[in-house]
Amino acid sequence: MNVRPRLIEEIATPMTTPPLLEQPAWVALAAHRDEVKSRHLRELFDEDPTRGLRYHRQAVGLYFDFSKNLITDETLSLFAQLVRDLKVEQRRDAMFAGEHINVSQDRAVLHVALRMPKDRTLPVDGVDVVAQVHHVLERMTTFANQVRGGQWRGHTGKPIKNVVNVGIGGSDLGPVMAYEALRHFSMRDLTFRFVSNVDATDFVEAVYDLDAEETLFIISSKTFGTLETLTNATSARRWLVEHLGDDTAVAKHFVAVSTNAEKVAAFGIDVANMFEFWDWVGGRYSMESAIGLSTMIAIGPENFYEMLAGFHAMDEHFRSAPFEENLPMLLGVLAVWNHDFLGFPTVGVMPYDQYLHRLPAYLQQLTMESNGKHVTRSGERVAYETGPIYWGEPGTNGQHSFYQLIHQGTTTVPVDFIGFANSLNPLDDHHDILMSNIFAQAQALAFGKTEEELRSEGADERTVPHRVMEGNRPSNVILATELSPRLLGSLIALYEHSVFVQGVIWDIDSFDQWGVELGKQLAVTIIPELTSDAPTKLAHDSSTNALITYYRSLKENGRGDGDF
Ligand code: F6P
C-alpha cells in the first residue's frame, strides 16, 4: 500500500462536511437527548429484560457491557449516522495509511505501525515504517536479553541488577504503567525504578539504595530536550561518575531512547546505545515503541511481542468491525454522549486490579493531552465541549473514599469499571470479593435505592432522605479473562482508538499538545530569577512578582520576612 500524503489543507479544511453543530445527526441527538434525559435506567431495564445482553459486545478478548448508559437504540443509530457523516472511518483509514492527520504539526500518526507484524509493509513518504520498527525491536530484543541474561556488564564488570527509566509524560507514564501492570510477568531479580519529576526527591529516593555498579539508566525522551528529563539525566550521570570515579563509566550505564540522535550524542551517550523512534509516534502513544525498553527488559521480549500482538488485534478490530460491533467506536461515542449531550464533565476509570493502579494516570495523559483542545483542526474556536476530565483509582480503595460523591453527589460521573475473571494471585476468596464490588457498584449507580424501598426495609424515617440513592448514573463494565501482556495491549489500544473517535467527532487535532508550551517557556524565564544574585526588580504581574520575592526571601533567610 503506497499513499500520497494528502496536502495539509486538504485534511484541515474538509469543506464538504458542515460544522459539528449543524450536522443533522448532531441536531437529532440534541432533540433525542431531551427525551432520554427524562428516562431512568430502571425503566429502560424494566422495558427490555434483554437490555443487559443487547448492549454488550465482545471482541479481542474483551467483554464490553455498556447497557447501563442512558441510551436507546435510537441513540446508537444516530451516532452511527454521525460517524458516517463525519467520515470517521475514512479518517481512521487515513491514520492507518500514514497520512499527515496531525495537521498542526504536519505529521503522520502511526503508533499503529509500532505493532504491525513483521510481514506487513507500510511505506510512508517512500520508507517502509514497519521494517524500521522491526529493526529497532530486534535491537531492543538483543539488548534486553543481554541485560536479563547478565551479559551486559557495568563498568566494573558486574551484571546489571537495577534499571532506572528517566523520562516524563509519555516517556514515563507508559513505561511505569506497563511495568506495574505486568509486574507479575517481570524478572524478579531485577529492580525497576522510574524517575520523572524534576523534584530532586524523585531521583534521590529512586537511587537511594541502588549500587551504581549494577545500575543502568535508560534516558527516555522523544525530543531529548525536555528540561525535567535532562536535569534528572544530568544528576544521574553525576551520581554514577561520583560513585564509579570514572567518566567513561557512562558508556556501560546509560542508554537513550529518542528521535533525536544529535542531542543524545551532545548529552554524551554513544548513539550506538540509542534506541530510535520517529516523529510519527506521539509521546502518549509511545509505550510500545523503544520507549518500552524498560518494559521489554522487565517482561522479556516474548511477552513484549505478545503485548504488541494485543495492540494489533485491537487495531485490526477497530479497522474492520462495523460501527455497531466496534468497541473503540462505541466507547468513543458514549464518551461524547455523556459529555456533550448529558453534560457530565468527567469520566472515572476504576480498574479492579491492583496491577493496573497506574492506568488512570496513564489514561489521563492519553485522553486529556489528546482531546483537551479548544480549536478545530482548521483553527476555529469550538462551540461545544471537547475532552472530558479523566481520573480514577483502583477498586475497591476508591469505594472507601470518593465513591460517596459518585453515588449521591450533585455531579454525575460516568464510570468505566475494568475487571478480570481470574486473579494472577488467587488467594482464598479475595477475587470474588473484589469482583462482586464491580457488579454491585455498577448496579447501585444505575438503579439506586428509592424512598419506598428504604421504607419497606424499615429504615428510620429521619434517615430516609439521606439514604436515598437516585441512581441513573451511567457506567461501562469491561471484563476479560485475566490480565496478560496481550490483554494490556488490547485494552490500551481500545482507549487510544476511542480517543481518536472522539477527536474526529469534535474535529480537533488529537495529536498535538501546544497547550503545554507556555508554562514551559515562562518557567525558563523564571528559573534565573529565583537565585539570590538575580535582580530584585521583576517584570511580571503583581502576584507572580510577590510570590517569587517571598520565595526568595524564605529561601534566603528562612523566615520570608524580606522586602517584598
Ligand atoms: O510537555 C508535554 C510532553 O511533550 C508530552 O507530550 C511528552 O510525552 C512529554 O512532554 C515528554 O516529552 P519527551 O519525550 O520529548 O521528553
Coordinates of C-alpha atoms and ligand atoms in Angstrom, one line a residue:
M1 CA 0.0 0.0 0.0
N2 CA 1.6 3.3 -1.1
V3 CA -0.2 6.5 -0.5
R4 CA 0.3 10.1 -1.5
P5 CA 0.3 12.0 1.7
R6 CA -2.6 14.4 1.4
L7 CA -1.8 18.1 1.5
I8 CA -2.3 19.6 4.9
E9 CA -5.0 22.0 3.5
E10 CA -7.0 19.0 2.2
I11 CA -7.2 17.5 5.7
A12 CA -7.5 20.7 7.7
T13 CA -10.4 22.1 5.8
P14 CA -12.9 19.4 4.9
M15 CA -15.3 21.9 3.4
T16 CA -17.7 19.3 2.3
T17 CA -18.6 18.5 5.9
P18 CA -20.8 21.0 7.7
P19 CA -19.6 22.1 11.2
L20 CA -20.5 19.7 14.0
L21 CA -23.4 21.7 15.5
E22 CA -25.0 21.8 12.0
Q23 CA -24.7 18.1 11.4
P24 CA -28.2 16.6 11.0
A25 CA -27.3 13.7 13.3
W26 CA -25.9 16.0 16.0
V27 CA -29.1 18.1 15.8
A28 CA -31.2 15.0 16.1
L29 CA -29.1 13.7 19.0
A30 CA -29.7 17.0 20.8
A31 CA -33.5 16.6 20.4
H32 CA -33.2 12.9 21.3
R33 CA -31.3 13.8 24.5
D34 CA -34.3 15.7 25.8
E35 CA -36.4 12.6 25.5
V36 CA -33.8 10.3 27.0
K37 CA -33.0 12.7 29.9
S38 CA -36.5 12.1 31.3
R39 CA -35.9 8.4 31.5
H40 CA -34.4 6.3 34.3
L41 CA -32.2 3.3 33.8
R42 CA -34.7 1.4 36.0
E43 CA -37.4 2.0 33.4
L44 CA -35.1 1.2 30.5
F45 CA -34.1 -2.1 32.1
D46 CA -37.7 -2.9 33.0
E47 CA -39.0 -2.3 29.5
D48 CA -36.4 -4.5 27.9
P49 CA -35.4 -7.6 30.0
T50 CA -32.7 -8.4 27.4
R51 CA -31.0 -4.9 27.6
G52 CA -28.0 -6.2 29.6
L53 CA -27.2 -8.6 26.8
R54 CA -28.3 -6.5 23.8
Y55 CA -26.0 -3.7 24.9
H56 CA -22.8 -5.7 25.2
R57 CA -20.2 -6.6 22.7
Q58 CA -17.3 -9.0 22.7
A59 CA -14.1 -8.6 20.8
V60 CA -10.4 -9.2 21.1
G61 CA -10.8 -10.9 24.5
L62 CA -12.9 -8.1 26.0
Y63 CA -16.5 -8.2 27.1
F64 CA -17.9 -4.7 27.0
D65 CA -21.1 -4.0 28.8
F66 CA -22.5 -0.5 28.0
S67 CA -26.1 -1.2 28.9
K68 CA -26.0 1.0 32.0
N69 CA -25.7 4.1 29.9
L70 CA -28.7 6.4 29.3
I71 CA -29.1 5.3 25.7
T72 CA -31.6 3.7 23.5
D73 CA -31.4 2.0 20.0
E74 CA -32.0 5.5 18.6
T75 CA -29.0 6.9 20.4
L76 CA -26.8 4.3 18.7
S77 CA -28.3 4.7 15.3
L78 CA -28.0 8.5 15.4
F79 CA -24.4 8.1 16.4
A80 CA -23.9 5.6 13.6
Q81 CA -25.2 8.3 11.2
L82 CA -23.0 10.9 12.8
V83 CA -19.9 8.7 12.5
R84 CA -20.8 8.1 8.8
D85 CA -21.5 11.7 8.0
L86 CA -18.3 12.9 9.7
K87 CA -16.4 10.2 7.8
V88 CA -14.8 8.8 10.9
E89 CA -13.9 5.6 9.2
Q90 CA -12.2 7.5 6.3
R91 CA -10.2 9.4 8.9
R92 CA -9.3 6.2 10.6
D93 CA -8.1 4.8 7.3
A94 CA -6.1 7.9 6.7
M95 CA -4.4 7.4 10.0
F96 CA -3.6 3.8 9.2
A97 CA -2.3 4.9 5.8
G98 CA 0.2 7.3 7.2
E99 CA -1.4 10.5 6.1
H100 CA -0.5 13.6 8.0
I101 CA -3.5 13.7 10.2
N102 CA -1.7 15.7 12.9
V103 CA -2.4 18.8 11.0
S104 CA -0.9 21.5 13.3
Q105 CA 2.5 19.6 13.3
D106 CA 2.1 18.3 9.7
R107 CA 2.9 14.7 10.8
A108 CA 1.7 11.2 10.3
V109 CA 0.2 9.5 13.3
L110 CA 1.4 5.9 13.1
H111 CA 1.5 4.3 16.5
V112 CA -0.5 1.5 14.8
A113 CA 2.7 0.7 12.8
L114 CA 4.6 0.0 16.0
R115 CA 2.6 -3.1 16.5
M116 CA 2.2 -4.4 12.9
P117 CA 3.6 -7.8 12.3
K118 CA 7.0 -8.1 10.6
D119 CA 5.5 -9.4 7.4
R120 CA 3.4 -6.2 6.8
T121 CA 4.7 -3.2 4.9
L122 CA 3.6 0.4 5.3
P123 CA 5.5 2.8 3.0
V124 CA 5.2 6.3 4.2
D125 CA 6.9 9.1 2.3
G126 CA 8.8 6.3 0.5
V127 CA 10.1 4.5 3.6
D128 CA 8.7 1.2 4.9
V129 CA 8.0 2.1 8.5
V130 CA 7.2 -1.5 9.6
A131 CA 10.7 -2.5 8.6
Q132 CA 12.1 0.4 10.6
V133 CA 10.0 -0.7 13.6
H134 CA 11.2 -4.3 13.5
H135 CA 14.8 -3.3 13.1
V136 CA 14.6 -1.4 16.4
L137 CA 12.6 -4.1 18.0
E138 CA 15.3 -6.6 17.1
R139 CA 18.0 -4.3 18.6
M140 CA 15.8 -3.9 21.8
T141 CA 15.5 -7.7 21.9
T142 CA 19.2 -8.2 21.8
F143 CA 19.9 -5.6 24.4
A144 CA 17.0 -6.8 26.7
N145 CA 18.3 -10.3 26.5
Q146 CA 21.8 -9.2 27.3
V147 CA 20.6 -7.3 30.4
R148 CA 18.3 -10.1 31.5
G149 CA 21.0 -12.8 30.9
G150 CA 23.7 -10.8 32.8
Q151 CA 25.9 -10.5 29.7
W152 CA 25.6 -6.7 29.6
R153 CA 28.1 -5.8 32.2
G154 CA 28.6 -2.5 34.0
H155 CA 31.8 -0.5 34.0
T156 CA 33.3 -2.7 36.8
G157 CA 32.2 -5.9 35.2
K158 CA 29.2 -6.6 37.4
P159 CA 25.9 -7.6 35.7
I160 CA 23.0 -5.1 35.7
K161 CA 20.6 -5.5 38.6
N162 CA 18.8 -2.2 38.5
V163 CA 17.1 -0.4 35.7
V164 CA 16.1 3.2 36.1
N165 CA 13.9 4.8 33.4
V166 CA 14.3 8.6 33.4
G167 CA 11.6 10.4 31.4
I168 CA 8.4 12.3 31.8
G169 CA 4.9 12.3 30.3
G170 CA 4.6 9.7 27.7
S171 CA 8.3 8.8 28.2
D172 CA 7.4 7.8 31.8
L173 CA 3.7 7.0 32.2
G174 CA 3.7 4.3 29.6
P175 CA 6.8 2.5 31.0
V176 CA 5.7 2.8 34.6
M177 CA 2.1 1.8 34.0
A178 CA 3.2 -1.2 31.9
Y179 CA 5.8 -2.2 34.4
E180 CA 3.3 -2.1 37.2
A181 CA 0.6 -3.8 35.1
L182 CA 2.9 -6.6 34.0
R183 CA 4.9 -6.9 37.2
H184 CA 3.6 -10.5 37.5
F185 CA 5.5 -11.3 34.3
S186 CA 8.6 -9.5 35.2
M187 CA 12.1 -10.8 36.1
R188 CA 12.0 -10.6 39.8
D189 CA 15.7 -10.3 40.4
L190 CA 15.9 -7.0 38.5
T191 CA 14.8 -3.8 40.2
F192 CA 13.0 -1.2 38.2
R193 CA 12.6 2.5 39.2
F194 CA 11.0 5.4 37.3
V195 CA 12.2 8.9 37.7
S196 CA 10.1 11.7 36.1
N197 CA 9.6 14.6 38.4
V198 CA 12.3 17.4 38.4
D199 CA 11.8 17.5 42.1
A200 CA 15.1 16.0 43.2
T201 CA 13.3 13.8 45.7
D202 CA 12.2 11.6 42.9
F203 CA 15.7 10.9 41.7
V204 CA 17.3 10.8 45.2
E205 CA 14.8 8.3 46.5
A206 CA 14.9 6.2 43.3
V207 CA 18.7 5.6 43.6
Y208 CA 18.9 5.7 47.4
D209 CA 19.5 2.0 47.8
L210 CA 21.0 1.2 44.4
D211 CA 24.5 0.1 43.7
A212 CA 25.9 2.3 40.9
E213 CA 28.0 -0.6 39.6
E214 CA 24.8 -2.6 38.9
T215 CA 22.6 0.2 37.7
L216 CA 21.5 1.0 34.1
F217 CA 19.9 4.3 33.3
I218 CA 17.5 4.5 30.3
I219 CA 17.1 8.1 29.3
S220 CA 13.8 8.3 27.5
S221 CA 12.8 11.4 25.7
K222 CA 11.3 11.8 22.3
T223 CA 12.8 15.2 21.8
F224 CA 15.8 14.9 24.2
G225 CA 15.0 18.5 25.0
T226 CA 12.7 18.2 28.0
L227 CA 14.1 20.1 30.9
E228 CA 12.9 17.8 33.6
T229 CA 14.4 14.7 31.9
L230 CA 17.7 16.4 31.0
T231 CA 18.0 17.7 34.6
N232 CA 17.4 14.2 36.0
A233 CA 19.7 12.6 33.4
T234 CA 22.5 15.1 34.3
S235 CA 22.1 14.3 38.0
A236 CA 22.1 10.5 37.2
R237 CA 25.3 10.9 35.2
R238 CA 26.9 12.8 38.1
W239 CA 25.7 10.3 40.6
L240 CA 27.2 7.4 38.5
V241 CA 30.5 9.1 37.9
E242 CA 30.9 10.1 41.5
H243 CA 30.2 6.5 42.6
L244 CA 32.4 4.9 40.0
G245 CA 35.0 7.6 39.8
D246 CA 35.4 7.5 36.1
D247 CA 33.7 9.5 33.3
T248 CA 34.0 6.6 30.9
A249 CA 31.6 4.5 33.1
V250 CA 28.7 6.3 31.3
A251 CA 29.1 4.1 28.3
K252 CA 28.0 1.0 30.1
H253 CA 25.4 2.5 32.3
F254 CA 23.5 4.9 30.1
V255 CA 21.3 4.2 27.0
A256 CA 19.0 6.6 25.4
V257 CA 15.6 6.2 23.7
S258 CA 14.8 9.1 21.4
T259 CA 14.1 10.5 18.0
N260 CA 17.0 13.0 18.3
A261 CA 20.4 11.4 17.8
E262 CA 22.2 14.7 17.8
K263 CA 21.0 15.7 21.2
V264 CA 21.7 12.2 22.5
A265 CA 25.3 12.5 21.3
A266 CA 25.6 16.0 22.7
F267 CA 24.5 14.7 26.1
G268 CA 27.3 12.2 26.0
I269 CA 25.5 8.9 25.2
D270 CA 27.0 6.9 22.3
V271 CA 24.4 6.8 19.6
A272 CA 25.3 3.1 19.3
N273 CA 23.4 2.8 22.6
M274 CA 20.4 4.8 21.4
F275 CA 17.1 3.1 20.5
E276 CA 15.3 5.1 17.9
F277 CA 11.7 6.0 17.3
W278 CA 10.1 8.6 15.0
D279 CA 8.2 11.8 14.9
W280 CA 5.1 10.0 13.8
V281 CA 4.9 8.4 17.3
G282 CA 3.2 10.8 19.7
G283 CA 4.7 10.7 23.3
R284 CA 1.5 9.5 24.8
Y285 CA 1.2 6.8 22.1
S286 CA 4.7 5.5 22.5
M287 CA 4.7 2.8 25.2
E288 CA 5.2 0.0 22.7
S289 CA 8.0 1.8 20.8
A290 CA 11.5 1.9 22.1
I291 CA 10.1 3.9 24.9
G292 CA 9.0 0.5 26.1
L293 CA 12.6 -0.7 26.5
S294 CA 12.3 -0.9 30.3
T295 CA 9.1 -2.9 29.8
M296 CA 10.9 -5.3 27.5
I297 CA 13.7 -5.8 29.9
A298 CA 11.2 -6.4 32.7
I299 CA 8.9 -8.9 31.0
G300 CA 11.2 -10.2 28.3
P301 CA 10.9 -9.9 24.5
E302 CA 8.4 -12.7 24.1
N303 CA 5.9 -11.1 26.4
F304 CA 6.6 -7.7 24.8
Y305 CA 5.7 -9.2 21.4
E306 CA 2.6 -10.6 23.0
M307 CA 1.7 -7.1 24.2
L308 CA 2.2 -5.8 20.6
A309 CA 0.0 -8.6 19.3
G310 CA -2.7 -7.5 21.7
F311 CA -2.4 -3.9 20.5
H312 CA -2.5 -5.1 16.9
A313 CA -5.6 -7.3 17.4
M314 CA -7.5 -4.2 18.7
D315 CA -6.1 -2.2 15.7
E316 CA -7.5 -4.7 13.3
H317 CA -10.8 -4.8 15.1
F318 CA -11.0 -1.0 15.0
R319 CA -10.1 -1.0 11.4
S320 CA -12.6 -3.7 10.2
A321 CA -15.5 -4.0 12.6
P322 CA -18.8 -2.2 11.6
F323 CA -19.7 0.7 13.9
E324 CA -22.3 -1.4 15.8
E325 CA -19.7 -4.0 16.8
N326 CA -16.7 -1.8 17.0
L327 CA -15.5 -1.4 20.7
P328 CA -13.5 1.8 20.3
M329 CA -16.2 3.4 18.2
L330 CA -18.8 2.6 20.8
L331 CA -16.6 3.6 23.8
G332 CA -15.8 6.9 21.9
V333 CA -19.4 7.8 21.0
L334 CA -20.6 7.0 24.5
A335 CA -18.0 9.4 25.9
V336 CA -19.3 12.1 23.5
W337 CA -22.9 11.4 24.5
N338 CA -22.2 11.6 28.2
H339 CA -20.0 14.7 27.9
D340 CA -21.6 16.8 25.2
F341 CA -25.2 15.8 25.4
L342 CA -25.8 14.8 29.0
G343 CA -23.3 17.3 30.4
F344 CA -21.2 15.0 32.6
P345 CA -17.8 16.7 32.9
T346 CA -15.6 13.9 34.0
V347 CA -15.0 10.1 33.5
G348 CA -13.9 7.9 36.3
V349 CA -11.7 4.9 35.3
M350 CA -11.7 2.3 38.1
P351 CA -9.6 -0.8 37.4
Y352 CA -10.5 -3.5 39.9
D353 CA -7.0 -4.9 39.6
Q354 CA -4.1 -3.6 41.8
Y355 CA -1.7 -4.2 39.0
L356 CA -3.5 -1.5 37.0
H357 CA -3.1 1.1 39.6
R358 CA -1.2 3.5 37.3
L359 CA -3.7 3.0 34.5
P360 CA -5.8 6.1 35.4
A361 CA -2.7 8.3 35.4
Y362 CA -1.7 6.9 32.0
L363 CA -5.1 7.4 30.6
Q364 CA -5.2 11.0 31.9
Q365 CA -2.3 11.9 29.6
L366 CA -3.7 9.8 26.7
T367 CA -7.2 11.3 26.8
M368 CA -6.6 14.9 28.2
E369 CA -3.4 15.7 26.3
S370 CA -5.1 14.4 23.1
N371 CA -8.5 15.9 23.4
G372 CA -8.1 18.9 25.7
K373 CA -8.3 21.3 22.7
H374 CA -10.3 24.5 22.1
V375 CA -10.0 24.9 18.4
T376 CA -10.9 22.7 15.4
R377 CA -8.3 21.4 13.0
S378 CA -8.7 24.5 10.9
G379 CA -8.3 26.8 13.9
E380 CA -11.9 27.8 14.6
R381 CA -12.9 28.1 18.3
V382 CA -15.1 25.1 19.0
A383 CA -18.7 25.8 20.2
Y384 CA -19.1 22.6 22.2
E385 CA -17.3 20.7 24.9
T386 CA -14.3 18.7 23.9
G387 CA -12.3 16.3 26.1
P388 CA -13.7 15.4 29.5
I389 CA -11.5 15.1 32.6
Y390 CA -10.4 11.5 33.2
W391 CA -9.4 10.4 36.7
G392 CA -9.6 7.3 38.8
E393 CA -8.2 4.9 41.3
P394 CA -8.2 1.1 41.6
G395 CA -11.2 -0.5 43.2
T396 CA -12.0 -1.2 45.9
N397 CA -10.0 1.6 47.5
G398 CA -12.0 4.3 45.8
Q399 CA -15.2 3.0 47.3
H400 CA -14.0 4.0 50.7
S401 CA -13.1 7.5 49.7
F402 CA -14.7 9.3 46.8
Y403 CA -17.5 6.9 45.7
Q404 CA -19.8 8.7 48.1
L405 CA -19.9 11.6 45.7
I406 CA -20.3 9.3 42.7
H407 CA -23.3 7.8 44.3
Q408 CA -25.0 10.7 45.9
G409 CA -23.2 13.9 44.9
T410 CA -24.7 16.5 42.6
T411 CA -22.3 15.8 39.8
T412 CA -22.8 12.7 37.7
V413 CA -19.6 10.8 37.0
P414 CA -19.8 8.1 34.3
V415 CA -17.5 5.3 35.3
D416 CA -15.5 2.7 33.4
F417 CA -15.1 -0.4 35.5
I418 CA -12.4 -2.8 34.4
G419 CA -12.0 -6.3 35.9
F420 CA -10.8 -9.8 35.3
A421 CA -12.4 -13.2 35.7
N422 CA -9.2 -14.7 37.1
S423 CA -6.7 -13.2 39.5
L424 CA -3.0 -13.5 38.9
N425 CA -2.6 -14.0 42.6
P426 CA -5.5 -16.3 43.6
L427 CA -5.9 -16.2 47.4
D428 CA -8.9 -17.6 49.2
D429 CA -11.9 -15.7 48.2
H430 CA -10.2 -12.3 47.6
H431 CA -11.0 -12.3 43.9
D432 CA -14.7 -12.9 44.2
I433 CA -15.0 -10.3 46.9
L434 CA -13.2 -7.9 44.6
M435 CA -15.3 -8.6 41.6
S436 CA -18.6 -8.6 43.5
N437 CA -17.8 -5.0 44.1
I438 CA -17.6 -4.1 40.4
F439 CA -21.0 -5.7 39.8
A440 CA -22.5 -4.2 42.9
Q441 CA -21.2 -0.7 42.3
A442 CA -22.4 -0.6 38.7
Q443 CA -25.8 -1.9 39.9
A444 CA -26.0 0.7 42.7
L445 CA -25.1 3.5 40.4
A446 CA -27.6 2.6 37.8
F447 CA -30.6 1.6 39.9
G448 CA -30.0 3.3 43.3
K449 CA -32.5 3.0 46.1
T450 CA -35.8 4.7 46.4
E451 CA -37.6 6.1 49.4
E452 CA -40.2 3.3 49.1
E453 CA -37.6 0.6 49.1
L454 CA -36.0 2.1 52.1
R455 CA -39.3 2.4 54.0
S456 CA -40.2 -1.1 53.1
E457 CA -36.9 -2.2 54.6
G458 CA -37.9 -0.4 57.8
A459 CA -35.5 2.5 57.5
D460 CA -35.7 5.1 60.2
E461 CA -37.8 7.9 58.7
R462 CA -35.3 10.6 59.6
T463 CA -32.6 8.9 57.6
V464 CA -34.6 8.2 54.5
P465 CA -33.7 11.4 52.6
H466 CA -30.0 10.8 53.4
R467 CA -30.1 7.2 52.3
V468 CA -32.0 7.7 49.0
M469 CA -29.8 6.9 46.0
E470 CA -31.2 8.4 42.9
G471 CA -29.3 6.0 40.6
N472 CA -29.5 6.7 36.8
R473 CA -25.7 7.1 36.9
P474 CA -24.0 5.6 33.9
S475 CA -21.2 3.1 33.7
N476 CA -19.4 0.8 31.4
V477 CA -18.0 -2.6 32.5
I478 CA -15.1 -4.1 30.7
L479 CA -14.3 -7.7 31.6
A480 CA -11.6 -10.1 30.4
T481 CA -10.2 -13.5 31.4
E482 CA -7.1 -12.2 33.1
L483 CA -4.5 -9.5 32.9
S484 CA -1.8 -10.5 30.5
P485 CA 0.7 -8.6 28.2
R486 CA -1.7 -9.3 25.3
L487 CA -4.7 -8.1 27.1
L488 CA -3.0 -5.0 28.3
G489 CA -2.1 -4.1 24.7
S490 CA -5.7 -4.6 23.6
L491 CA -7.0 -2.5 26.5
I492 CA -4.7 0.4 25.8
A493 CA -5.5 0.3 22.1
L494 CA -9.2 0.3 22.9
Y495 CA -8.7 3.6 24.7
E496 CA -6.4 5.1 22.1
H497 CA -8.9 4.5 19.3
S498 CA -11.8 5.7 21.4
V499 CA -9.8 9.0 22.0
F500 CA -9.3 9.1 18.2
V501 CA -13.1 8.7 17.5
Q502 CA -13.9 11.4 20.0
G503 CA -11.3 13.7 18.4
V504 CA -12.7 13.2 14.9
I505 CA -16.2 13.9 16.1
W506 CA -15.0 17.2 17.7
D507 CA -12.9 18.0 14.7
I508 CA -9.9 18.6 16.8
D509 CA -6.2 17.6 16.4
S510 CA -5.8 14.9 18.9
F511 CA -2.1 14.5 18.3
D512 CA -0.6 17.9 19.1
Q513 CA -0.1 19.4 22.6
W514 CA 0.6 23.1 22.2
G515 CA -1.1 23.9 25.5
V516 CA 1.9 22.6 27.5
E517 CA 4.3 25.0 25.9
L518 CA 3.5 28.4 27.5
G519 CA 4.1 27.2 31.1
K520 CA 7.4 25.7 30.0
Q521 CA 8.6 29.0 28.4
L522 CA 7.5 31.0 31.4
A523 CA 9.4 28.7 33.8
V524 CA 12.5 29.1 31.8
T525 CA 12.3 32.9 32.3
I526 CA 11.6 32.5 36.0
I527 CA 14.4 30.0 36.8
P528 CA 17.2 32.6 36.8
E529 CA 15.1 34.9 38.9
L530 CA 15.0 32.5 41.8
T531 CA 18.7 32.7 42.6
S532 CA 19.8 35.1 45.3
D533 CA 22.0 37.2 43.0
A534 CA 19.2 37.8 40.5
P535 CA 17.9 41.4 40.2
T536 CA 15.2 42.2 42.7
K537 CA 13.1 44.2 40.3
L538 CA 10.8 41.8 38.5
A539 CA 8.6 42.4 35.5
H540 CA 5.7 40.0 35.9
D541 CA 2.2 40.6 37.2
S542 CA 1.9 41.7 40.8
S543 CA 1.0 38.2 42.1
T544 CA 3.9 36.5 40.4
N545 CA 6.3 39.2 41.5
A546 CA 5.2 38.9 45.1
L547 CA 5.3 35.1 45.0
I548 CA 8.9 35.0 43.6
T549 CA 10.1 37.6 46.0
Y550 CA 8.6 35.9 49.0
Y551 CA 10.0 32.5 47.9
R552 CA 13.5 34.1 47.5
S553 CA 13.3 35.7 51.0
L554 CA 12.1 32.4 52.5
K555 CA 14.9 30.6 50.9
E556 CA 17.5 33.2 51.9
N557 CA 16.6 34.0 55.5
G558 CA 14.3 31.1 56.3
R559 CA 11.6 33.4 57.6
G560 CA 10.1 35.0 54.5
D561 CA 10.2 38.4 56.1
G562 CA 12.3 40.1 53.4
D563 CA 11.3 43.1 51.4
F564 CA 8.5 42.0 49.1
Ligands
F6P1 O1 5.2 18.5 27.7 C1 4.4 17.5 27.2 C2 5.2 16.5 26.5 O2 5.7 17.0 25.3 C3 4.4 15.2 26.3 O3 3.6 15.2 25.2 C4 5.5 14.2 26.2 O4 5.0 12.9 26.4 C5 6.4 14.7 27.3 O5 6.3 16.1 27.3 C6 7.8 14.2 27.3 O6 8.5 14.6 26.1 P1 9.8 14.0 25.7 O7 9.6 12.5 25.5 O8 10.2 14.7 24.4 O9 10.8 14.2 26.8

